[in-house]
Amino acid sequence: MFSGIKPTGPVQLGNLLGALRTWVEDQHRAESIYCVVDLHALTVPQDPEVLRRTTMELAQLLLAVGIDPSVATLFVQSDVPEHTELSWILECTVSFGELRRMTQFKDKSADAEFVSGGLFTYPALMAADILLYDTNEVPVGEDQRQHLELTRDLATRFNSRYGETFVVPEATVARVAARVMDLQDPTRKMSKSDESPQGTILVLEDLDQVARKIRRAVTDTENEVRFDPAIKPGVSNLLGVLAACTGVAPQELASRYTQYGPLKADTADAVVEYLRPIQARYAELASDPAGTREVLVRGAERARELAALKMALVRERLGLPAR
Ligand code: AMP
Ligand code: TRP
């Protein structure tokens, strides 16, 4: 199992329910490697001090959420230089047309003043992250499915050109809350950019404010509680979030409510209780940065062992000299 998350701003409820929740569950099922992808953050300019701080805070948050360094490997991408090395090779494996079709690139470049080459080749680095570790499964939110498809295509293409080298991975997308929507505009996904502070719930946000935002979530003008994301995105989003926090299916939850008020109140309570222990653990971890640094050093050592083995094989396949 391998997955990654960018240290670009605060972690929001969509990251937690769509991805991190599965990471924690999965770590007991298979060997798991989780990565803070700081190099991916550099596709847009970052303030160095801020990047240093958010990388550390994100690692602490992953531990607070329940990533257990005694069973899973947690590391920072730039600590393992094999990621950039393989990335170049995969840039030479992917086509211009494939990269141009990526919807995340289209969205992010559409109204950007400056579009870096890295924003365009981002999926090659992501594929490198995954393919270095003989990954079978990649737990991600729905928005990453297209990048995973491309990763599979690149693995297959490389294998057929140069001989069996990479495991072809599968995406594992959460069954519920794979796409948590913005509370104020439920037709777009919740994201950590600060365009919609009222529509976004941050994992470390004040819990009273969390409850208030959920109680003020936009729904619709009907008054029927039904799970139907296409026609009732606001109500379905609340049901999905409540389902992720309680483990009850959204359709089943829908049958328990006749009005929006109680659904919002219960969702607010469930999210608050879901976040409370995470915030408490985060506060503890934040007081011991040396402990987290130690976890990351050990994680990078472990990751590098695996990555170096894979790179040795790739170099041999390509006719590059052995090191
Ligand atoms: P990022 O913050 O873009 O690095 O995303 C980290 C992980 O969170 C990825 O697996 C995303 O698919 C997932 N994710 C981000 N936003 C959402 C959302 N609104 N709903 C569900 N999953 C999400
Ligand atoms: N591209 C992913 C995102 O935006 C983050 C990511 C980078 C990732 N490398 C990865 C996810 C490898 C899974 C596996 O969310």
Coordinates of N, CA, C and O in Angstrom, one line a residue, residues 231-309:
I231 N -28.8 14.9 -7.8 CA -30.0 15.8 -7.7 C -29.9 16.5 -6.4 O -30.4 17.7 -6.3
K232 N -29.5 15.9 -5.3 CA -29.4 16.5 -4.0 C -28.0 16.5 -3.4 O -27.7 15.8 -2.5
P233 N -27.1 17.3 -4.0 CA -25.7 17.3 -3.6 C -25.5 17.7 -2.2 O -24.6 17.0 -1.5
G234 N -26.2 18.7 -1.7 CA -25.9 19.2 -0.3 C -26.3 18.1 0.7 O -25.5 17.8 1.6
V235 N -27.6 17.6 0.6 CA -28.1 16.6 1.6 C -27.2 15.4 1.5 O -26.8 14.8 2.5
S236 N -26.9 14.9 0.2 CA -26.1 13.7 0.1 C -24.7 13.8 0.7 O -24.2 12.9 1.2
N237 N -24.2 15.0 0.5 CA -22.8 15.3 1.1 C -22.9 15.1 2.6 O -22.0 14.4 3.2
L238 N -23.9 15.7 3.3 CA -24.1 15.5 4.7 C -24.2 14.0 5.1 O -23.6 13.5 6.0
L239 N -25.0 13.3 4.3 CA -25.2 11.9 4.6 C -23.9 11.1 4.4 O -23.6 10.2 5.2
G240 N -23.1 11.5 3.4 CA -21.9 10.8 3.2 C -20.9 11.1 4.3 O -20.2 10.2 4.8
V241 N -20.9 12.3 4.8 CA -20.0 12.7 5.9 C -20.4 11.9 7.2 O -19.6 11.3 7.9
L242 N -21.7 11.9 7.4 CA -22.2 11.2 8.6 C -21.9 9.7 8.5 O -21.5 9.1 9.5
A243 N -22.1 9.2 7.3 CA -21.8 7.8 7.1 C -20.3 7.4 7.4 O -20.0 6.4 8.0
A244 N -19.4 8.3 6.9 CA -18.0 8.1 7.1 C -17.7 8.1 8.6 O -16.8 7.3 9.1
C245 N -18.3 9.0 9.4 CA -18.0 9.1 10.8 C -18.7 8.0 11.6 O -18.2 7.7 12.7
T246 N -19.8 7.4 11.2 CA -20.5 6.5 12.0 C -20.4 5.1 11.5 O -20.7 4.1 12.2
G247 N -20.0 4.9 10.2 CA -19.9 3.5 9.7 C -21.3 3.0 9.2 O -21.4 1.8 8.9
V248 N -22.3 3.8 9.2 CA -23.6 3.4 8.8 C -23.8 3.9 7.3 O -23.3 5.0 7.0
A249 N -24.4 3.1 6.4 CA -24.5 3.4 5.0 C -25.3 4.7 4.8 O -26.3 4.9 5.6
P250 N -25.0 5.5 3.9 CA -25.7 6.8 3.7 C -27.2 6.6 3.4 O -28.1 7.3 3.8
Q251 N -27.5 5.5 2.6 CA -28.9 5.2 2.2 C -29.7 4.9 3.5 O -30.9 5.3 3.7
E252 N -29.1 4.1 4.4 CA -29.7 3.7 5.6 C -29.9 4.9 6.5 O -31.0 5.1 7.1
L253 N -28.9 5.8 6.6 CA -29.1 7.0 7.4 C -30.2 7.9 6.8 O -31.0 8.4 7.6
A254 N -30.4 7.9 5.5 CA -31.4 8.8 4.9 C -32.8 8.4 5.4 O -33.6 9.2 5.7
S255 N -33.0 7.1 5.6 CA -34.3 6.6 6.0 C -34.6 7.0 7.4 O -35.8 6.9 7.9
R256 N -33.6 7.4 8.2 CA -33.9 7.8 9.6 C -34.3 9.2 9.8 O -34.6 9.6 10.9
Y257 N -34.2 10.0 8.7 CA -34.5 11.5 8.9 C -35.6 11.9 8.0 O -35.7 11.4 6.9
T258 N -36.5 12.8 8.5 CA -37.5 13.4 7.7 C -37.2 14.9 7.4 O -37.8 15.5 6.6
Q259 N -36.3 15.4 8.3 CA -36.1 16.9 8.1 C -34.6 17.1 8.1 O -33.8 16.4 8.6
Y260 N -34.2 18.3 7.5 CA -32.8 18.7 7.4 C -32.2 19.0 8.7 O -31.0 18.8 9.0
G261 N -33.0 19.7 9.6 CA -32.4 20.2 10.9 C -31.7 19.1 11.7 O -30.5 19.2 12.0
P262 N -32.5 18.0 12.0 CA -31.8 17.0 12.8 C -30.7 16.3 12.1 O -29.7 15.9 12.7
L263 N -30.7 16.2 10.7 CA -29.6 15.6 10.0 C -28.4 16.4 10.2 O -27.3 15.9 10.4
K264 N -28.5 17.8 10.1 CA -27.4 18.7 10.2 C -26.9 18.6 11.6 O -25.6 18.5 11.9
A265 N -27.8 18.6 12.6 CA -27.3 18.5 14.0 C -26.6 17.3 14.3 O -25.5 17.3 14.9
D266 N -27.1 16.1 13.8 CA -26.4 14.8 14.1 C -25.0 14.8 13.3 O -24.0 14.2 13.9
T267 N -25.0 15.3 12.1 CA -23.8 15.3 11.4 C -22.7 16.2 12.1 O -21.6 15.8 12.2
A268 N -23.2 17.4 12.6 CA -22.3 18.3 13.3 C -21.7 17.5 14.5 O -20.5 17.5 14.8
D269 N -22.6 16.9 15.3 CA -22.1 16.1 16.5 C -21.1 15.1 16.1 O -20.1 14.9 16.8
A270 N -21.4 14.3 15.1 CA -20.6 13.2 14.7 C -19.2 13.7 14.2 O -18.2 13.1 14.6
V271 N -19.2 14.7 13.5 CA -17.9 15.2 13.0 C -17.1 15.8 14.2 O -15.9 15.5 14.3
V272 N -17.7 16.5 15.1 CA -17.0 17.0 16.3 C -16.4 15.9 17.1 O -15.3 16.0 17.5
E273 N -17.2 14.8 17.3 CA -16.7 13.7 18.1 C -15.6 13.0 17.4 O -14.7 12.4 18.0
Y274 N -15.7 13.0 16.0 CA -14.6 12.3 15.2 C -13.3 13.1 15.3 O -12.2 12.5 15.4
L275 N -13.4 14.4 15.3 CA -12.2 15.3 15.3 C -11.6 15.4 16.7 O -10.4 15.6 16.8
R276 N -12.4 15.4 17.7 CA -11.9 15.7 19.1 C -10.7 14.9 19.5 O -9.7 15.5 19.9
P277 N -10.7 13.6 19.4 CA -9.5 12.8 19.8 C -8.3 13.1 18.9 O -7.2 13.0 19.4
I278 N -8.6 13.4 17.6 CA -7.5 13.7 16.7 C -6.8 15.0 17.2 O -5.6 15.1 17.2
Q279 N -7.6 15.9 17.5 CA -7.0 17.2 17.9 C -6.2 17.1 19.2 O -5.2 17.7 19.4
A280 N -6.8 16.2 20.1 CA -6.1 16.0 21.4 C -4.7 15.3 21.2 O -3.7 15.8 21.7
R281 N -4.7 14.3 20.3 CA -3.4 13.7 20.0 C -2.4 14.6 19.3 O -1.2 14.6 19.6
Y282 N -3.0 15.4 18.4 CA -2.1 16.4 17.7 C -1.5 17.3 18.7 O -0.3 17.6 18.6
A283 N -2.2 17.8 19.7 CA -1.6 18.7 20.7 C -0.5 18.1 21.4 O 0.6 18.7 21.6
E284 N -0.6 16.8 21.7 CA 0.5 16.1 22.4 C 1.7 16.0 21.5 O 2.8 16.2 21.9
L285 N 1.5 15.6 20.2 CA 2.6 15.4 19.3 C 3.3 16.7 19.0 O 4.5 16.7 18.8
A286 N 2.5 17.8 19.0 CA 3.1 19.1 18.6 C 4.1 19.5 19.7 O 5.0 20.3 19.5
S287 N 3.9 19.0 20.9 CA 4.9 19.4 22.0 C 6.2 18.5 21.9 O 7.1 18.7 22.7
D288 N 6.2 17.6 21.0 CA 7.4 16.7 20.9 C 7.9 16.6 19.4 O 7.9 15.5 18.8
P289 N 8.3 17.8 18.8 CA 8.8 17.7 17.4 C 9.9 16.7 17.2 O 10.0 16.1 16.1
A290 N 10.8 16.6 18.2 CA 11.9 15.7 18.0 C 11.4 14.2 17.8 O 12.0 13.5 17.0
G291 N 10.4 13.9 18.5 CA 9.8 12.5 18.3 C 9.4 12.3 16.9 O 9.6 11.2 16.3
T292 N 8.7 13.3 16.3 CA 8.2 13.1 14.9 C 9.4 13.1 13.9 O 9.4 12.3 13.0
R293 N 10.4 14.0 14.2 CA 11.5 14.0 13.3 C 12.2 12.6 13.3 O 12.6 12.1 12.2
E294 N 12.3 12.0 14.4 CA 12.9 10.7 14.5 C 12.1 9.6 13.7 O 12.6 8.8 13.0
V295 N 10.8 9.7 13.8 CA 9.9 8.8 13.0 C 10.2 9.0 11.5 O 10.3 8.0 10.7
L296 N 10.4 10.3 11.1 CA 10.6 10.6 9.6 C 12.0 10.1 9.2 O 12.1 9.6 8.0
V297 N 12.9 10.2 10.0 CA 14.3 9.7 9.7 C 14.3 8.2 9.5 O 14.8 7.7 8.5
R298 N 13.6 7.5 10.4 CA 13.5 6.1 10.3 C 12.7 5.7 9.1 O 13.1 4.7 8.3
G299 N 11.7 6.4 8.8 CA 10.8 6.1 7.7 C 11.6 6.3 6.4 O 11.5 5.4 5.5
A300 N 12.4 7.3 6.3 CA 13.1 7.6 5.0 C 14.2 6.5 4.8 O 14.4 6.1 3.7
E301 N 14.8 6.0 5.9 CA 15.8 5.0 5.8 C 15.2 3.7 5.2 O 15.7 3.1 4.3
R302 N 14.0 3.4 5.7 CA 13.3 2.2 5.2 C 12.9 2.4 3.8 O 13.1 1.5 2.9
A303 N 12.3 3.5 3.5 CA 11.8 3.8 2.1 C 13.0 3.7 1.1 O 12.9 3.2 0.0
R304 N 14.1 4.3 1.5 CA 15.3 4.3 0.6 C 15.9 3.0 0.3 O 16.3 2.7 -0.8
E305 N 15.8 2.1 1.3 CA 16.3 0.7 1.0 C 15.5 0.1 -0.1 O 16.0 -0.5 -1.1
L306 N 14.1 0.2 0.0 CA 13.3 -0.3 -1.1 C 13.4 0.4 -2.4 O 13.6 -0.2 -3.5
A307 N 13.5 1.7 -2.3 CA 13.6 2.5 -3.5 C 14.9 2.3 -4.3 O 14.9 2.2 -5.5
A308 N 16.0 2.1 -3.5 CA 17.3 1.9 -4.2 C 17.3 0.6 -4.9 O 17.9 0.4 -6.0
L309 N 16.7 -0.5 -4.3 CA 16.6 -1.8 -5.0 C 15.9 -1.6 -6.3 O 16.3 -2.2 -7.4

